[in-house]
Every structure is written in C-alpha cells, then in structure tokens.
C-alpha atoms as an extended CHARMM CRD file, in Angstrom:
* protein
*
       167  EXT
         1         1  MET       CA             -4.3370000000      130.5390000000       20.9700000000  PROA      1               0.0000000000
         2         2  SER       CA             -5.7940000000      132.7820000000       18.4880000000  PROA      2               0.0000000000
         3         3  ILE       CA             -7.3680000000      134.1470000000       20.9710000000  PROA      3               0.0000000000
         4         4  HSD       CA             -5.4510000000      135.2980000000       23.2160000000  PROA      4               0.0000000000
         5         5  PHE       CA             -3.0720000000      136.7730000000       20.4650000000  PROA      5               0.0000000000
         6         6  ALA       CA             -6.3530000000      138.9890000000       19.5030000000  PROA      6               0.0000000000
         7         7  PHE       CA             -6.9290000000      140.2990000000       23.2790000000  PROA      7               0.0000000000
         8         8  ILE       CA             -3.7040000000      141.0040000000       23.1380000000  PROA      8               0.0000000000
         9         9  SER       CA             -3.1930000000      143.4540000000       20.0790000000  PROA      9               0.0000000000
        10        10  PHE       CA             -6.2460000000      145.8900000000       21.6890000000  PROA      10              0.0000000000
        11        11  LEU       CA             -4.2850000000      146.6760000000       24.7170000000  PROA      11              0.0000000000
        12        12  THR       CA             -3.0340000000      150.3550000000       24.4230000000  PROA      12              0.0000000000
        13        13  VAL       CA             -0.4490000000      151.3460000000       26.2170000000  PROA      13              0.0000000000
        14        14  LYS       CA              0.1230000000      154.8340000000       27.9820000000  PROA      14              0.0000000000
        15        15  HSD       CA              3.1960000000      157.3860000000       27.6010000000  PROA      15              0.0000000000
        16        16  GLU       CA              3.9690000000      160.5360000000       28.8200000000  PROA      16              0.0000000000
        17        17  ILE       CA              5.3820000000      162.8370000000       26.1870000000  PROA      17              0.0000000000
        18        18  LEU       CA              7.3890000000      166.3090000000       26.4800000000  PROA      18              0.0000000000
        19        19  PHE       CA              8.6460000000      168.0650000000       23.2560000000  PROA      19              0.0000000000
        20        20  THR       CA              9.6610000000      171.1610000000       23.2310000000  PROA      20              0.0000000000
        21        21  PRO       CA             10.1490000000      174.4120000000       20.2080000000  PROA      21              0.0000000000
        22        22  LYS       CA             13.3300000000      174.8820000000       18.6700000000  PROA      22              0.0000000000
        23        23  TYR       CA             15.4630000000      177.0880000000       21.2170000000  PROA      23              0.0000000000
        24        24  ARG       CA             12.8750000000      176.0940000000       23.8160000000  PROA      24              0.0000000000
        25        25  ARG       CA             11.8780000000      179.2930000000       22.5070000000  PROA      25              0.0000000000
        26        26  LYS       CA              7.9380000000      180.7840000000       24.6000000000  PROA      26              0.0000000000
        27        27  GLU       CA              6.2000000000      180.9120000000       21.0650000000  PROA      27              0.0000000000
        28        28  ILE       CA              3.0070000000      178.9660000000       22.5500000000  PROA      28              0.0000000000
        29        29  TYR       CA              0.5750000000      181.4540000000       23.0980000000  PROA      29              0.0000000000
        30        30  GLY       CA             -2.6530000000      183.0830000000       21.5610000000  PROA      30              0.0000000000
        31        31  GLN       CA             -4.2070000000      182.0440000000       18.2120000000  PROA      31              0.0000000000
        32        32  TYR       CA             -0.3670000000      179.6650000000       18.4560000000  PROA      32              0.0000000000
        33        33  ARG       CA             -1.5410000000      177.7270000000       21.4600000000  PROA      33              0.0000000000
        34        34  LYS       CA             -5.6850000000      177.5260000000       20.0010000000  PROA      34              0.0000000000
        35        35  ASP       CA             -4.1500000000      176.3720000000       16.3390000000  PROA      35              0.0000000000
        36        36  LEU       CA             -1.2560000000      173.9780000000       18.3660000000  PROA      36              0.0000000000
        37        37  LYS       CA             -3.7740000000      172.3570000000       20.4340000000  PROA      37              0.0000000000
        38        38  GLU       CA             -6.2340000000      171.5740000000       17.4150000000  PROA      38              0.0000000000
        39        39  ILE       CA             -3.2310000000      170.6020000000       15.2350000000  PROA      39              0.0000000000
        40        40  ILE       CA             -2.3170000000      167.8940000000       18.1650000000  PROA      40              0.0000000000
        41        41  LYS       CA             -5.4420000000      166.5490000000       18.1660000000  PROA      41              0.0000000000
        42        42  GLU       CA             -6.2500000000      166.5250000000       14.7120000000  PROA      42              0.0000000000
        43        43  LEU       CA             -3.2860000000      164.5480000000       13.7170000000  PROA      43              0.0000000000
        44        44  CYS       CA             -4.0620000000      161.7360000000       17.4650000000  PROA      44              0.0000000000
        45        45  ARG       CA             -6.7300000000      160.9540000000       16.0550000000  PROA      45              0.0000000000
        46        46  TYR       CA             -5.7900000000      160.5700000000       12.6380000000  PROA      46              0.0000000000
        47        47  LYS       CA             -3.6520000000      157.5540000000       13.3550000000  PROA      47              0.0000000000
        48        48  GLY       CA             -5.8380000000      156.4380000000       16.2590000000  PROA      48              0.0000000000
        49        49  VAL       CA             -4.0410000000      157.7780000000       19.6580000000  PROA      49              0.0000000000
        50        50  GLU       CA             -5.9650000000      158.7040000000       21.9870000000  PROA      50              0.0000000000
        51        51  MET       CA             -4.8010000000      161.2440000000       23.8310000000  PROA      51              0.0000000000
        52        52  VAL       CA             -5.8100000000      161.6470000000       27.5760000000  PROA      52              0.0000000000
        53        53  GLU       CA             -4.7530000000      164.4910000000       28.8490000000  PROA      53              0.0000000000
        54        54  GLY       CA             -2.7270000000      167.3610000000       27.7680000000  PROA      54              0.0000000000
        55        55  HSD       CA             -0.9400000000      170.5430000000       27.8650000000  PROA      55              0.0000000000
        56        56  LEU       CA              0.0730000000      173.4640000000       26.3770000000  PROA      56              0.0000000000
        57        57  MET       CA              2.7480000000      175.4410000000       28.3620000000  PROA      57              0.0000000000
        58        58  PRO       CA              4.3940000000      178.6450000000       26.3920000000  PROA      58              0.0000000000
        59        59  ASP       CA              7.6320000000      176.6580000000       26.3430000000  PROA      59              0.0000000000
        60        60  HSD       CA              7.1070000000      173.1800000000       25.6650000000  PROA      60              0.0000000000
        61        61  VAL       CA              3.8770000000      170.5570000000       25.3070000000  PROA      61              0.0000000000
        62        62  HSD       CA              3.0090000000      168.0320000000       28.4400000000  PROA      62              0.0000000000
        63        63  LEU       CA              0.7560000000      165.4140000000       27.3000000000  PROA      63              0.0000000000
        64        64  LEU       CA             -0.6320000000      161.1700000000       28.4600000000  PROA      64              0.0000000000
        65        65  LEU       CA             -1.3740000000      159.9860000000       25.0670000000  PROA      65              0.0000000000
        66        66  GLU       CA             -2.5310000000      156.1220000000       24.4500000000  PROA      66              0.0000000000
        67        67  ILE       CA             -0.5270000000      154.2990000000       22.1750000000  PROA      67              0.0000000000
        68        68  PRO       CA             -1.7740000000      151.4150000000       19.6550000000  PROA      68              0.0000000000
        69        69  PRO       CA              1.2100000000      148.6740000000       19.8110000000  PROA      69              0.0000000000
        70        70  LYS       CA              0.5350000000      148.6360000000       16.3340000000  PROA      70              0.0000000000
        71        71  LEU       CA              2.5400000000      151.8400000000       16.3160000000  PROA      71              0.0000000000
        72        72  SER       CA              6.0410000000      152.8160000000       17.4200000000  PROA      72              0.0000000000
        73        73  VAL       CA              6.5300000000      155.3270000000       19.9770000000  PROA      73              0.0000000000
        74        74  SER       CA              9.4810000000      157.3830000000       18.3080000000  PROA      74              0.0000000000
        75        75  SER       CA              7.7340000000      157.0830000000       14.2750000000  PROA      75              0.0000000000
        76        76  PHE       CA              5.0130000000      158.7930000000       16.0420000000  PROA      76              0.0000000000
        77        77  MET       CA              6.6140000000      161.7470000000       16.9430000000  PROA      77              0.0000000000
        78        78  GLY       CA              8.1630000000      162.1960000000       14.3750000000  PROA      78              0.0000000000
        79        79  TYR       CA              4.8110000000      162.2300000000       12.7320000000  PROA      79              0.0000000000
        80        80  LEU       CA              3.5270000000      164.2860000000       14.9840000000  PROA      80              0.0000000000
        81        81  LYS       CA              6.1450000000      166.6630000000       14.9100000000  PROA      81              0.0000000000
        82        82  GLY       CA              6.6050000000      166.9150000000       11.5740000000  PROA      82              0.0000000000
        83        83  LYS       CA              3.1260000000      166.8760000000       10.0350000000  PROA      83              0.0000000000
        84        84  SER       CA              2.7490000000      169.6490000000       13.6080000000  PROA      84              0.0000000000
        85        85  ALA       CA              5.7820000000      171.7780000000       12.3980000000  PROA      85              0.0000000000
        86        86  LEU       CA              3.9950000000      171.8460000000        8.9050000000  PROA      86              0.0000000000
        87        87  MET       CA              0.9560000000      172.9110000000        9.4730000000  PROA      87              0.0000000000
        88        88  MET       CA              1.5730000000      175.3390000000       12.2500000000  PROA      88              0.0000000000
        89        89  PHE       CA              3.9090000000      177.3600000000        9.2370000000  PROA      89              0.0000000000
        90        90  ASP       CA              0.4390000000      176.6330000000        6.5340000000  PROA      90              0.0000000000
        91        91  ARG       CA             -1.5370000000      179.2060000000        8.6620000000  PROA      91              0.0000000000
        92        92  HSD       CA              0.7660000000      181.4220000000       10.5780000000  PROA      92              0.0000000000
        93        93  ALA       CA              3.2490000000      182.1230000000        7.3220000000  PROA      93              0.0000000000
        94        94  ASN       CA              4.8830000000      184.5600000000        9.6470000000  PROA      94              0.0000000000
        95        95  LEU       CA              6.5860000000      181.5670000000       11.3920000000  PROA      95              0.0000000000
        96        96  LYS       CA              9.0910000000      181.1410000000        8.6840000000  PROA      96              0.0000000000
        97        97  TYR       CA             11.0820000000      183.9990000000        9.3670000000  PROA      97              0.0000000000
        98        98  LYS       CA             11.5630000000      183.1340000000       13.2290000000  PROA      98              0.0000000000
        99        99  PHE       CA             11.5910000000      179.3230000000       12.6240000000  PROA      99              0.0000000000
       100       100  GLY       CA             14.8650000000      178.6220000000        9.8020000000  PROA      100             0.0000000000
       101       101  ASN       CA             14.5490000000      175.8390000000        7.3200000000  PROA      101             0.0000000000
       102       102  ARG       CA             10.7460000000      174.9790000000        9.3820000000  PROA      102             0.0000000000
       103       103  HSD       CA             12.6910000000      173.3980000000       11.9630000000  PROA      103             0.0000000000
       104       104  PHE       CA              9.3940000000      174.3730000000       14.9910000000  PROA      104             0.0000000000
       105       105  TRP       CA             10.3030000000      171.8500000000       17.2580000000  PROA      105             0.0000000000
       106       106  SER       CA             13.9880000000      171.3610000000       18.9980000000  PROA      106             0.0000000000
       107       107  GLU       CA             15.1270000000      167.5970000000       17.8000000000  PROA      107             0.0000000000
       108       108  GLY       CA             14.0600000000      164.7970000000       20.1430000000  PROA      108             0.0000000000
       109       109  PHE       CA             11.4880000000      164.2490000000       23.1730000000  PROA      109             0.0000000000
       110       110  TYR       CA             11.1610000000      162.5650000000       26.3150000000  PROA      110             0.0000000000
       111       111  VAL       CA              8.8390000000      159.6480000000       27.2770000000  PROA      111             0.0000000000
       112       112  SER       CA              8.2520000000      157.5190000000       29.6850000000  PROA      112             0.0000000000
       113       113  THR       CA              5.6950000000      155.3070000000       30.0170000000  PROA      113             0.0000000000
       114       114  VAL       CA              2.7020000000      155.0910000000       32.8480000000  PROA      114             0.0000000000
       115       115  GLY       CA              1.5410000000      151.8740000000       34.4200000000  PROA      115             0.0000000000
       116       116  LEU       CA             -0.5960000000      152.3410000000       37.8370000000  PROA      116             0.0000000000
       117       117  ASN       CA             -0.2320000000      155.8250000000       38.0010000000  PROA      117             0.0000000000
       118       118  THR       CA             -2.1590000000      157.3490000000       35.6590000000  PROA      118             0.0000000000
       119       119  ALA       CA             -3.7580000000      158.8320000000       38.0800000000  PROA      119             0.0000000000
       120       120  THR       CA             -0.7680000000      160.8140000000       39.3220000000  PROA      120             0.0000000000
       121       121  VAL       CA              0.3330000000      161.9190000000       36.0170000000  PROA      121             0.0000000000
       122       122  GLU       CA             -2.4450000000      163.3350000000       34.4680000000  PROA      122             0.0000000000
       123       123  LYS       CA             -3.0640000000      165.0530000000       37.5870000000  PROA      123             0.0000000000
       124       124  HSD       CA              0.4430000000      166.4980000000       37.5720000000  PROA      124             0.0000000000
       125       125  ILE       CA             -0.2320000000      167.3760000000       33.8990000000  PROA      125             0.0000000000
       126       126  ARG       CA             -3.2020000000      168.9740000000       34.6810000000  PROA      126             0.0000000000
       127       127  GLU       CA             -1.7220000000      171.0970000000       37.8840000000  PROA      127             0.0000000000
       128       128  GLN       CA              1.1430000000      171.8660000000       35.7720000000  PROA      128             0.0000000000
       129       129  GLU       CA              1.0170000000      175.3870000000       34.5560000000  PROA      129             0.0000000000
       130       130  MET       CA             -0.6780000000      176.4340000000       37.5620000000  PROA      130             0.0000000000
       131       131  HSD       CA              2.9780000000      175.5680000000       40.0490000000  PROA      131             0.0000000000
       132       132  ASP       CA              4.8700000000      176.9420000000       37.4710000000  PROA      132             0.0000000000
       133       133  GLN       CA              3.4920000000      179.9820000000       38.1810000000  PROA      133             0.0000000000
       134       134  MET       CA              3.9250000000      179.7600000000       41.6260000000  PROA      134             0.0000000000
       135       135  VAL       CA              7.7790000000      178.2200000000       41.0220000000  PROA      135             0.0000000000
       136       136  ASP       CA              8.3100000000      181.6060000000       39.4100000000  PROA      136             0.0000000000
       137       137  LYS       CA              6.6880000000      184.1400000000       41.2270000000  PROA      137             0.0000000000
       138       138  LEU       CA              8.4820000000      182.6310000000       44.7420000000  PROA      138             0.0000000000
       139       139  SER       CA             11.8990000000      182.9180000000       41.9970000000  PROA      139             0.0000000000
       140       140  VAL       CA             11.4100000000      186.6650000000       41.4480000000  PROA      140             0.0000000000
       141       141  LYS       CA             14.1250000000      188.7840000000       43.6460000000  PROA      141             0.0000000000
       142       142  GLU       CA             11.9090000000      191.9590000000       44.3780000000  PROA      142             0.0000000000
       143       143  TYR       CA             14.3290000000      195.1820000000       44.1010000000  PROA      143             0.0000000000
       144       144  GLY       CA             13.9540000000      197.6870000000       46.2050000000  PROA      144             0.0000000000
       145       145  ASP       CA             12.8430000000      201.4850000000       44.8920000000  PROA      145             0.0000000000
       146       146  PRO       CA             15.9000000000      203.0440000000       44.7660000000  PROA      146             0.0000000000
       147       147  PHE       CA             14.3990000000      206.9340000000       45.3420000000  PROA      147             0.0000000000
       148       148  SER       CA             13.0610000000      205.7600000000       48.8790000000  PROA      148             0.0000000000
       149       149  ASN       CA             14.4140000000      207.0880000000       51.4810000000  PROA      149             0.0000000000
       150       150  ALA       CA             15.9540000000      203.4700000000       53.0360000000  PROA      150             0.0000000000
       151       151  THR       CA             17.9030000000      203.0720000000       50.3140000000  PROA      151             0.0000000000
       152       152  LYS       CA             18.9250000000      206.8030000000       49.9000000000  PROA      152             0.0000000000
       153       153  ARG       CA             20.3770000000      206.4740000000       53.7220000000  PROA      153             0.0000000000
       154       154  LYS       CA             21.8530000000      203.1930000000       52.9930000000  PROA      154             0.0000000000
       155       155  ARG       CA             23.8700000000      204.5630000000       50.2590000000  PROA      155             0.0000000000
       156       156  SER       CA             24.7610000000      207.5020000000       52.4060000000  PROA      156             0.0000000000
       157       157  GLU       CA             26.6200000000      205.2310000000       55.0230000000  PROA      157             0.0000000000
       158       158  LYS       CA             28.0820000000      203.7250000000       52.9570000000  PROA      158             0.0000000000
       159       159  GLY       CA             29.8650000000      206.9490000000       51.6440000000  PROA      159             0.0000000000
       160       160  ILE       CA             28.0840000000      207.3320000000       48.1890000000  PROA      160             0.0000000000
       161       161  THR       CA             26.6280000000      210.4130000000       47.2650000000  PROA      161             0.0000000000
       162       162  LYS       CA             25.0200000000      212.2030000000       44.3620000000  PROA      162             0.0000000000
       163       163  ASP       CA             27.3100000000      215.0090000000       43.4720000000  PROA      163             0.0000000000
       164       164  LYS       CA             30.8330000000      214.8620000000       43.7800000000  PROA      164             0.0000000000
       165       165  LYS       CA             32.2520000000      217.7310000000       45.2900000000  PROA      165             0.0000000000
       166       166  THR       CA             36.0460000000      218.4770000000       45.2990000000  PROA      166             0.0000000000
       167       167  LYS       CA             37.4050000000      221.0710000000       47.9520000000  PROA      167             0.0000000000
C-alpha cells in the first residue's frame, strides 16, 4: 500500500484559471505585459506549478496550470495574485496612482478542473485573442460619413436642413 500512496503524491491536476485586473482595466499592454509574463512564470516556478498554456489579454489573464496536490488552488491563487501585484508595483511605480491601496487584481478568480479535454483547453487559450479580435470587428457599428451626398439626401427627405430660414 505504501507504494500506491507514493505514486499518487506525484500526480498533478490541471486547472484552467482566469482572473482580471481591478475594475477590469485594460492594463496588460506593452512593458506591463512582458513584465507580468515573467513574474507569473517566476512565481509558478517557485511553488512547483507548471504553466502548460497561458495568455495575457488586455483585460484578463487566462492560464492552464498543473498544480501539485500539496497546494490548494485557492492558496496558490492568493499567493500568485498577491505577489504579482506587489512585484508589478515595485517595477512600475506609476501604477500605484491608478490602483489605490496596491489592489492590482480584482477579487476572486475563475477555475475549472481540466480532465480529458486538455488539448481543447490549450487550443482555446492559444486562439482566444484572435477570436476576441474577430468578435470586436463584427460588433463595431459602421457610421456613415455625415458629409457624403447620400446622408445629405436622407436628411433633406426628412425635412432637416442646414439653414433654418424664417419667412
């Protein structure tokens, strides 16, 4: 029996995790993005957590992590969010003015245990940015040129004119 239990202690569980900056601010750009990526990788390495897949979107972080069973997901996330916020404020002092009281991340996070569909989740995380860009392009309303002839004709048909002359 002791061999069986020793084998189980080496198993890890994969978790899909999402969390957002405070007020879902779009702060994960340029230098912040590069530094945040390094910080998250470093903190995962400290705790023995393997990052299978990860993507930093402008307004959220989406990760697929292998967390060893000796760590609870909630304690690891508290560590990850707390330490990463402090490290970001140390590297970028100007963020302290945008995020009062050193609260870089919003409260809570989303977690889902990943079983047999690991490849699907990895693909989703990898392709999420491209999908979000496509959705944004479809949802943008196209406004007509107010100075074009077609717009002027529509306005004149409705009785709207530039000059309001009284007779």
